[in-house]
PDB file of C-alpha atoms in Angstrom:
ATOM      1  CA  UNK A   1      -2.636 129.709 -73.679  1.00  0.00           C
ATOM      2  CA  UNK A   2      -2.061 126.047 -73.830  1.00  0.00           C
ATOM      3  CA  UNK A   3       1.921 126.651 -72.479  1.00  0.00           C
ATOM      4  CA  UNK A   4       4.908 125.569 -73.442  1.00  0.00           C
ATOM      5  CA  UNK A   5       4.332 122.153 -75.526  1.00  0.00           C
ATOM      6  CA  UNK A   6       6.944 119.481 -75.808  1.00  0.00           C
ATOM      7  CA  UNK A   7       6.971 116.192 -78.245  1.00  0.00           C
ATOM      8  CA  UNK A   8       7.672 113.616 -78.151  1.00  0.00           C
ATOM      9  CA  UNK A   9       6.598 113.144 -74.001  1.00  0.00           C
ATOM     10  CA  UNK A  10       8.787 109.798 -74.365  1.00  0.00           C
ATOM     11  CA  UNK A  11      11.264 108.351 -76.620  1.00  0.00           C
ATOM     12  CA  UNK A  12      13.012 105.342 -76.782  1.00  0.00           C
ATOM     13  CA  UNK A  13      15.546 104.599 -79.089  1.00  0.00           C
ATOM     14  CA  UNK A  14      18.652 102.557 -79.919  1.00  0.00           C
ATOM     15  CA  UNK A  15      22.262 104.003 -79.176  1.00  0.00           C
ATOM     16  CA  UNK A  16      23.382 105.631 -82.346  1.00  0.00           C
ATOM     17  CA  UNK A  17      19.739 106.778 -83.720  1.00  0.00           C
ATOM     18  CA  UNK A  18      19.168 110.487 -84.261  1.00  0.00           C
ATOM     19  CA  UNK A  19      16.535 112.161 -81.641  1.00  0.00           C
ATOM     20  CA  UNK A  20      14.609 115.081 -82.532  1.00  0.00           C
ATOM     21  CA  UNK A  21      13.175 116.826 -79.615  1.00  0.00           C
ATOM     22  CA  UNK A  22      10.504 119.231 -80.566  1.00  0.00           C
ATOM     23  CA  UNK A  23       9.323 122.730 -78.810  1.00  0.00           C
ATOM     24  CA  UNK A  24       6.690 125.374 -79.390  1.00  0.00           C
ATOM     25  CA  UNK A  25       7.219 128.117 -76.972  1.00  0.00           C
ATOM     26  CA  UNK A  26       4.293 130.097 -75.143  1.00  0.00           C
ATOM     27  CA  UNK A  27       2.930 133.017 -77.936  1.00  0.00           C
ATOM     28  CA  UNK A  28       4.889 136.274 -77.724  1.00  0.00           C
ATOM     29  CA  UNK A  29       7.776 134.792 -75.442  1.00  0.00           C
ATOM     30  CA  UNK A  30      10.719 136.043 -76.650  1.00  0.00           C
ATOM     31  CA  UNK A  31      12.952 133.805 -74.730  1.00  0.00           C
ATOM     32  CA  UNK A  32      13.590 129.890 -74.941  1.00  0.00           C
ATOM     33  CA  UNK A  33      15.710 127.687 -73.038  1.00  0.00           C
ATOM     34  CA  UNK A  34      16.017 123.859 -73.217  1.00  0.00           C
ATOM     35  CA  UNK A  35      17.220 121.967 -69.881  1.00  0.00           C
ATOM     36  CA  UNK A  36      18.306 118.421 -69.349  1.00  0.00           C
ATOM     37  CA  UNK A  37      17.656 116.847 -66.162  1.00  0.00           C
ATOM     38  CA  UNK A  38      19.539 113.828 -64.493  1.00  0.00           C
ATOM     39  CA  UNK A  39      19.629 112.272 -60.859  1.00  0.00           C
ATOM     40  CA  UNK A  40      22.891 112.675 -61.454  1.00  0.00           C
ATOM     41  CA  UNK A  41      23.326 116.329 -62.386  1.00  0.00           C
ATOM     42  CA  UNK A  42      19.935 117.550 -61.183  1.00  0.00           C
ATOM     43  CA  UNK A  43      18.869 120.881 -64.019  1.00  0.00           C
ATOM     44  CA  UNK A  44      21.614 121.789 -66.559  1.00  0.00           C
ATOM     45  CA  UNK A  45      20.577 124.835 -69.009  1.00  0.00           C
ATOM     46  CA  UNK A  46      22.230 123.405 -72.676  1.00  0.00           C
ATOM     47  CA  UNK A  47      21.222 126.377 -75.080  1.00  0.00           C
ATOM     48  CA  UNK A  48      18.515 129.662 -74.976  1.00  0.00           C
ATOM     49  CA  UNK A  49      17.692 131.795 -77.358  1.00  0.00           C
ATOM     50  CA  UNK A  50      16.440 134.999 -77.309  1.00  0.00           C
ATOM     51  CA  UNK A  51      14.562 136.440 -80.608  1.00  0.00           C
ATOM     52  CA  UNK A  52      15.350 132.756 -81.915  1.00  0.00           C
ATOM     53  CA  UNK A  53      19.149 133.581 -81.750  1.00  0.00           C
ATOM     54  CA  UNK A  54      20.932 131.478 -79.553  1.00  0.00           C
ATOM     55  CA  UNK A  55      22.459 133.476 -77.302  1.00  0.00           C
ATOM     56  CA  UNK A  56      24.406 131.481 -74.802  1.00  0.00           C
ATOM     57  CA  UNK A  57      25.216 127.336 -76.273  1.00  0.00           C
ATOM     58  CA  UNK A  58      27.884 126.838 -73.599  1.00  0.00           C
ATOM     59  CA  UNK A  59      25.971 123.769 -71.513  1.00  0.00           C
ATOM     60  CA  UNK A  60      25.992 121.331 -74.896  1.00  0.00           C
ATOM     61  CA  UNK A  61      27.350 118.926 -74.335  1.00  0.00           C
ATOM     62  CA  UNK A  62      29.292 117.920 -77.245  1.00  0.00           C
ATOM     63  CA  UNK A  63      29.180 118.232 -81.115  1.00  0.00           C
ATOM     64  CA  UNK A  64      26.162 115.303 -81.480  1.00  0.00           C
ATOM     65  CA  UNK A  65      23.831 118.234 -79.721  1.00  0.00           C
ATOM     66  CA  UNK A  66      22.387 121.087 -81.885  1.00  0.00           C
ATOM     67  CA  UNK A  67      19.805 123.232 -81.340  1.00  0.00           C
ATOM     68  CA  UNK A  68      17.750 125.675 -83.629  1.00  0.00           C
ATOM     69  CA  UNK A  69      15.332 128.323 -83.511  1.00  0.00           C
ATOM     70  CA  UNK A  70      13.852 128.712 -87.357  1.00  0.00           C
ATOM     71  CA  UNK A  71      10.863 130.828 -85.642  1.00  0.00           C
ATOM     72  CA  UNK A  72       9.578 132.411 -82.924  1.00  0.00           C
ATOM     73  CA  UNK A  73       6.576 129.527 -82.614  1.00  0.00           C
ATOM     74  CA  UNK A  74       9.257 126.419 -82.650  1.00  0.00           C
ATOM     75  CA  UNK A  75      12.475 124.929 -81.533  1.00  0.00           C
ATOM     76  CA  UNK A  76      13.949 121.627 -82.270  1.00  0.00           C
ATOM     77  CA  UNK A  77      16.829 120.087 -80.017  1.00  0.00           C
ATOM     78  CA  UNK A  78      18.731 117.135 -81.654  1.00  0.00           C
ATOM     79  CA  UNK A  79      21.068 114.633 -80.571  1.00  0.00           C
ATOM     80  CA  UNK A  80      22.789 112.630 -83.153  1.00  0.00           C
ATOM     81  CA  UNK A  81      24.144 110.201 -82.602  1.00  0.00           C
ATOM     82  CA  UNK A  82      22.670 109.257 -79.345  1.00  0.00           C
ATOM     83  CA  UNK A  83      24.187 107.963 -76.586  1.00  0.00           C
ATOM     84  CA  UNK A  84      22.527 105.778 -73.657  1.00  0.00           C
ATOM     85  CA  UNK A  85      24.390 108.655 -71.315  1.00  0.00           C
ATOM     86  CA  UNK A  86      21.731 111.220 -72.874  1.00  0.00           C
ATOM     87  CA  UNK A  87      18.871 109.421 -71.237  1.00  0.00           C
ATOM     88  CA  UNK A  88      17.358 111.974 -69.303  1.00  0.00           C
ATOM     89  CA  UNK A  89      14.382 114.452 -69.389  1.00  0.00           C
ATOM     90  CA  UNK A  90      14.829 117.421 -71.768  1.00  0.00           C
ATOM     91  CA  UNK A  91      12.759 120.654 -70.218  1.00  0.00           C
ATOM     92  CA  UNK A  92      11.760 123.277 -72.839  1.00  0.00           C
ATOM     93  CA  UNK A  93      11.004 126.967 -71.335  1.00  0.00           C
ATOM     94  CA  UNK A  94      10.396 130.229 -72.341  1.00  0.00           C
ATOM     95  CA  UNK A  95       9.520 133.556 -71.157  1.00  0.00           C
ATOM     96  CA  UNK A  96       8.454 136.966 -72.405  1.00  0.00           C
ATOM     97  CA  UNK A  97      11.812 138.962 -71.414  1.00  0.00           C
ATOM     98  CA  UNK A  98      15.137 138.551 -69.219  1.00  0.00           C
ATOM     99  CA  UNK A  99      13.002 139.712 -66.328  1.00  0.00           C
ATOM    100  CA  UNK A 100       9.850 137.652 -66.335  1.00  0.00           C
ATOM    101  CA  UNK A 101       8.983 134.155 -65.152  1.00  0.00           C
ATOM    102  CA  UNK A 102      10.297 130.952 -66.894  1.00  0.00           C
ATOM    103  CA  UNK A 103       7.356 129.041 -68.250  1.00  0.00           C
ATOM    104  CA  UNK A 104       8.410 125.005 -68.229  1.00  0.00           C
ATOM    105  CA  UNK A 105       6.943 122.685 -70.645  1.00  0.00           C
ATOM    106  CA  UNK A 106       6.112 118.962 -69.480  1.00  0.00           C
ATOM    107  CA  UNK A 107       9.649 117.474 -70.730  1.00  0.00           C
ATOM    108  CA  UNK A 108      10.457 115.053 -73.087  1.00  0.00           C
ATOM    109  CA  UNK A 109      11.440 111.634 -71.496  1.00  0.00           C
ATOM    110  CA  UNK A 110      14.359 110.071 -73.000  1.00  0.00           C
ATOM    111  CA  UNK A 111      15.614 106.605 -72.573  1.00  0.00           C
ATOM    112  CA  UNK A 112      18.744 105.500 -75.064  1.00  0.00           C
ATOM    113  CA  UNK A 113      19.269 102.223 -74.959  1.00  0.00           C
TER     114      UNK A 113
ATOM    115  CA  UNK B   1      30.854 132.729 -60.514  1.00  0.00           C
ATOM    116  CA  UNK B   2      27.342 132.141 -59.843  1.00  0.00           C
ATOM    117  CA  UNK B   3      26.424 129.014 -58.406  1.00  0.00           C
ATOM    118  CA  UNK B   4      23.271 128.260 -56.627  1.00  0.00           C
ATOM    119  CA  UNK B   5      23.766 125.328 -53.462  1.00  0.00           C
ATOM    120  CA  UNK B   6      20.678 123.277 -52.050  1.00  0.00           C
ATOM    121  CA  UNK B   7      22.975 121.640 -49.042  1.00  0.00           C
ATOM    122  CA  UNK B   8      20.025 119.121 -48.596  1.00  0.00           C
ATOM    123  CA  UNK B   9      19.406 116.226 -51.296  1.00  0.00           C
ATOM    124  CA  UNK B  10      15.951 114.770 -49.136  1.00  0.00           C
ATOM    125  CA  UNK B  11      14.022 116.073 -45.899  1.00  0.00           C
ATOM    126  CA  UNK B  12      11.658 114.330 -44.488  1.00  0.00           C
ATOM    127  CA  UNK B  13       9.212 115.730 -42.003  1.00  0.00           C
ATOM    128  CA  UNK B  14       6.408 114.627 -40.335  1.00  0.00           C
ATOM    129  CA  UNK B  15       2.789 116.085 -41.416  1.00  0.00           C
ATOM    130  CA  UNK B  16       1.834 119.742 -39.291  1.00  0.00           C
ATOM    131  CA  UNK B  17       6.055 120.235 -38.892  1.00  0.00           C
ATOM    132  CA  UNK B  18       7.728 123.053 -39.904  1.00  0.00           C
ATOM    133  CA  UNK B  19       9.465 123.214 -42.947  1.00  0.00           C
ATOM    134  CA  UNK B  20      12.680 124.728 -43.911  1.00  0.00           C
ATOM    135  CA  UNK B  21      14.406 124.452 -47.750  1.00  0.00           C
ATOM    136  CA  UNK B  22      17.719 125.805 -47.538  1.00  0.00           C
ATOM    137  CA  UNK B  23      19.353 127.772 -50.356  1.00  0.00           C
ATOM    138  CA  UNK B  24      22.627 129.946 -50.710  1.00  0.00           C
ATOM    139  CA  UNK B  25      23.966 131.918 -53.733  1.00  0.00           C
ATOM    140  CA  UNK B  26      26.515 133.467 -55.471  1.00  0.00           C
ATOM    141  CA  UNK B  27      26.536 136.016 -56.963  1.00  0.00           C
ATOM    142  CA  UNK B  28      28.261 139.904 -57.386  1.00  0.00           C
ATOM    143  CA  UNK B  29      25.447 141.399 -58.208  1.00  0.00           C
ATOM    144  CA  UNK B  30      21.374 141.980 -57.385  1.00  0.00           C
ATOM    145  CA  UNK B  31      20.326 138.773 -58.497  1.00  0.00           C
ATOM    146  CA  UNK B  32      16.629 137.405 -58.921  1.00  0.00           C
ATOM    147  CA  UNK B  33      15.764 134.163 -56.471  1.00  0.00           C
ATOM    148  CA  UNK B  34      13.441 131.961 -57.516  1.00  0.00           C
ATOM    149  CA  UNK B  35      11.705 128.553 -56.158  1.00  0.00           C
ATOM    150  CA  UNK B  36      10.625 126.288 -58.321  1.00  0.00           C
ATOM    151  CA  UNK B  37       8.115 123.180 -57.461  1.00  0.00           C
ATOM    152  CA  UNK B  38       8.348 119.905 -59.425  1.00  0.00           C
ATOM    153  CA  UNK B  39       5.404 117.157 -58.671  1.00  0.00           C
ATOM    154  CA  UNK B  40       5.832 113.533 -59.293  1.00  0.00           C
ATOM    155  CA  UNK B  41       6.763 113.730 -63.125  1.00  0.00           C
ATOM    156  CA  UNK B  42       5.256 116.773 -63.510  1.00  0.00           C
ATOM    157  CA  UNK B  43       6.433 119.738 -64.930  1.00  0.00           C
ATOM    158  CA  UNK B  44       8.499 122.885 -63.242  1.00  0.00           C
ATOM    159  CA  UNK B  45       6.436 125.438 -61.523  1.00  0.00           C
ATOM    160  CA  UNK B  46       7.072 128.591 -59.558  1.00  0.00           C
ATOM    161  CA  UNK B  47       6.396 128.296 -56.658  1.00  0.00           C
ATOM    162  CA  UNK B  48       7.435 131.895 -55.835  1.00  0.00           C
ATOM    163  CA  UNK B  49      10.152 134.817 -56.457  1.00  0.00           C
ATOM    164  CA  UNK B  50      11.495 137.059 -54.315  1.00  0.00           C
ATOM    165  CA  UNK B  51      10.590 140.250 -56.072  1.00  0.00           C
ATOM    166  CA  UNK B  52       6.555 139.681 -55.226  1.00  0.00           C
ATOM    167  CA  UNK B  53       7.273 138.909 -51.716  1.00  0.00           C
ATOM    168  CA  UNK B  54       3.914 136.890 -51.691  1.00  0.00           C
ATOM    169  CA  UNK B  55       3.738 133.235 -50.046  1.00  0.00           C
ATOM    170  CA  UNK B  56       1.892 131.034 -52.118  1.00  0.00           C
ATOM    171  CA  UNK B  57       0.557 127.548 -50.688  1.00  0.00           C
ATOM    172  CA  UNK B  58       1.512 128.836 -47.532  1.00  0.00           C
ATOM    173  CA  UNK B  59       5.618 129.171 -48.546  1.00  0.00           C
ATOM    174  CA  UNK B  60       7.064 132.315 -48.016  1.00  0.00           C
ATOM    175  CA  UNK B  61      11.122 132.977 -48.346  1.00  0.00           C
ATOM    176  CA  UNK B  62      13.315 135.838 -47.552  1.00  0.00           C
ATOM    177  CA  UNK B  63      16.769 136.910 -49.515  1.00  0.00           C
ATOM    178  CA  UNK B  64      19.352 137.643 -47.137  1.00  0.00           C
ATOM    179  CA  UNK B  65      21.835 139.614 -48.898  1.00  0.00           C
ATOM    180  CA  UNK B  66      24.091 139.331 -46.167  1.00  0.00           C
ATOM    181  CA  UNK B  67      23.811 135.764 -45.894  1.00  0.00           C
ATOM    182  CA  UNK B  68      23.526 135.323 -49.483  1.00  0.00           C
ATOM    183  CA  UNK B  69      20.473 133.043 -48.802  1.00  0.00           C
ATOM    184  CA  UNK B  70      16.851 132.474 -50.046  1.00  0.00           C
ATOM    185  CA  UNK B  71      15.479 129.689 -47.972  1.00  0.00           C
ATOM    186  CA  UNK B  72      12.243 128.563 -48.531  1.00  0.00           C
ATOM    187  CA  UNK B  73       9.925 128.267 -45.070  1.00  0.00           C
ATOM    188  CA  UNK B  74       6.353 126.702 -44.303  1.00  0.00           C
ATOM    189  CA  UNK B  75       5.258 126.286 -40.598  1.00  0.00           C
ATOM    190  CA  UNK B  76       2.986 123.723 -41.601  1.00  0.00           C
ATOM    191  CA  UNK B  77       4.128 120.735 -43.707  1.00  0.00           C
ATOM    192  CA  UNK B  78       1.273 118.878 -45.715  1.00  0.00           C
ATOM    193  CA  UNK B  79       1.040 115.475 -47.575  1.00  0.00           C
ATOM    194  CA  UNK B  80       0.505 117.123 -50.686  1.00  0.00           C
ATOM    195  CA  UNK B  81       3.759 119.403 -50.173  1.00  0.00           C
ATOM    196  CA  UNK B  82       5.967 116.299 -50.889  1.00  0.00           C
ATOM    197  CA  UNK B  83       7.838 117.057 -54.209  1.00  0.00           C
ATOM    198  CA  UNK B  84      11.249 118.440 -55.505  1.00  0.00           C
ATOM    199  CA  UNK B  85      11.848 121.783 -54.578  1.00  0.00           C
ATOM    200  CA  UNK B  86      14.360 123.623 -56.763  1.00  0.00           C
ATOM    201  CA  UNK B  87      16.325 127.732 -55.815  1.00  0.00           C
ATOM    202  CA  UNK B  88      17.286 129.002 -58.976  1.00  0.00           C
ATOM    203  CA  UNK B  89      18.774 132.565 -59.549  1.00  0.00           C
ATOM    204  CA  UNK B  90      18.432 135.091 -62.639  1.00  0.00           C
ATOM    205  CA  UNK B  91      21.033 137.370 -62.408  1.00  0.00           C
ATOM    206  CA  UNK B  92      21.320 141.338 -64.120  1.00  0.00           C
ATOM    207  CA  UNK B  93      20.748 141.367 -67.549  1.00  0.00           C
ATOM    208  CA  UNK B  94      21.113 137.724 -68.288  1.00  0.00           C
ATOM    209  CA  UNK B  95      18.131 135.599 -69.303  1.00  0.00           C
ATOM    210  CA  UNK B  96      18.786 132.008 -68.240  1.00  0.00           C
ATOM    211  CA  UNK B  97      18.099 130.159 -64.584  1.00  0.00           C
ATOM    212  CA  UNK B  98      20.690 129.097 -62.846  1.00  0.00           C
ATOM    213  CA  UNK B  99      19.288 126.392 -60.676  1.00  0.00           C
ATOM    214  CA  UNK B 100      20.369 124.356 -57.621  1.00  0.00           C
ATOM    215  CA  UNK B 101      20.533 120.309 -57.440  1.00  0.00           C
ATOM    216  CA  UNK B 102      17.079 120.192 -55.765  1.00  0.00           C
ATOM    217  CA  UNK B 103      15.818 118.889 -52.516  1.00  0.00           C
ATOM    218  CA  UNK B 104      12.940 116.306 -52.118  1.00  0.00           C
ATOM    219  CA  UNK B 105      10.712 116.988 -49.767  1.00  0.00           C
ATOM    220  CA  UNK B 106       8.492 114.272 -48.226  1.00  0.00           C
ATOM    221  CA  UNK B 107       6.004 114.860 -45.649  1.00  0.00           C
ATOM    222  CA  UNK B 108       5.295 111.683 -44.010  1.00  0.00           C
ATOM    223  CA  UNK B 109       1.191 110.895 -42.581  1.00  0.00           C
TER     224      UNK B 109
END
């Protein structure tokens, strides 16, 4: 299996732009999670989803963030409108159930400016 | 509430030092303990789990209910070792990670 793929692997874009960060899980994973990293804040879980429901949404941050699940192949976080404070690197995961390993994709690197 | 502390943002040890990666937790319950490994703009890997009790790249770590810890130990620090290191728990039923800030390891030459 190729893992957990992630795309864009960078973005930049101007403050007020929509971003549309894009996630295809590892096959038969049942589980995805999306994490945003920061120097700041270090790894922050936003949203997972288990059997593409989302299942726990508390870590977004705010109204401009929404995530959705459509399938159990793909997974689109989007952030409109962006913000340069959402510059950060947006980790994708998934795993096969609550008690298995968390697979990481590569991240997408964001940079609002 | 469960909460996951790496006291240490950045260790630096010499090459052939021992290596020690602290991490506490809390938590009521049995919880999972996890390290995680991230390279140079790489992505996350495990690095281990406590359940396999298995040391991998020479790590090994030890939960210690009592303590409420899970630090991560090498006796032998190599070049290629220097990276974030990240504890993250996984507790009962629930399916997300709930990691620590991280601690960058650098083993100097």
């Amino acid at each position: 299996d190729a893992g957990v793929i992630q795309s864009p692997r960078h973005e930049v874009t101007e403050m007020g732009q929509e971003v549309t960060l894009r996630c295809k899980p590892i096959s038969g994973h049942d589980y995805l999670f999306w994490y945003r990293q920061t120097m700041m804040r270090g790894l922050e879980l936003l949203i997972y989803f288990n059997n593409n429901v989302p299942i726990d949404d508390s870590g977004m941050p705010e109204d401009r963030f929404s995530a959705k699940m459509p399938n159990a192949s793909f997974s689109t976080l989007k952030i409109q409108p962006s913000e340069p404070r959402d510059s950060a690197v947006y980790f994708c995961a998934s795993s096969r159930s609550s008690g298995n390993t968390i697979y990481f994709g590569e991240g997408s690197w964001l940079t609002v400016v | 509430a469960q909460r996951v502390t790496q006291p240490e943002k950045l260790l630096s040890v010499f090459k052939g030092a021992p290596v020690e990666l602290k991490c506490n937790y809390s938590y009521s319950g049995s919880p999972e303990l996890f390290w995680y490994v991230q390279y140079s703009r790489q992505r996350l890997q495990l690095l281990l789990r406590h359940i396999s009790r298995e040391s991998i790249k020479g790590f090994t770590a030890d939960l210690n209910k009592g303590e409420t810890s899970f630090h991560l130990k090498k006796p032998f620090a190599q070049e290629e070792d220097s990276a974030m290191y990240y504890c993250a728990l996984r507790g009962g039923s629930q399916g997300n990670l709930i990691f620590g800030k991280g601690t960058k390891l650098s083993v100097k030459p």
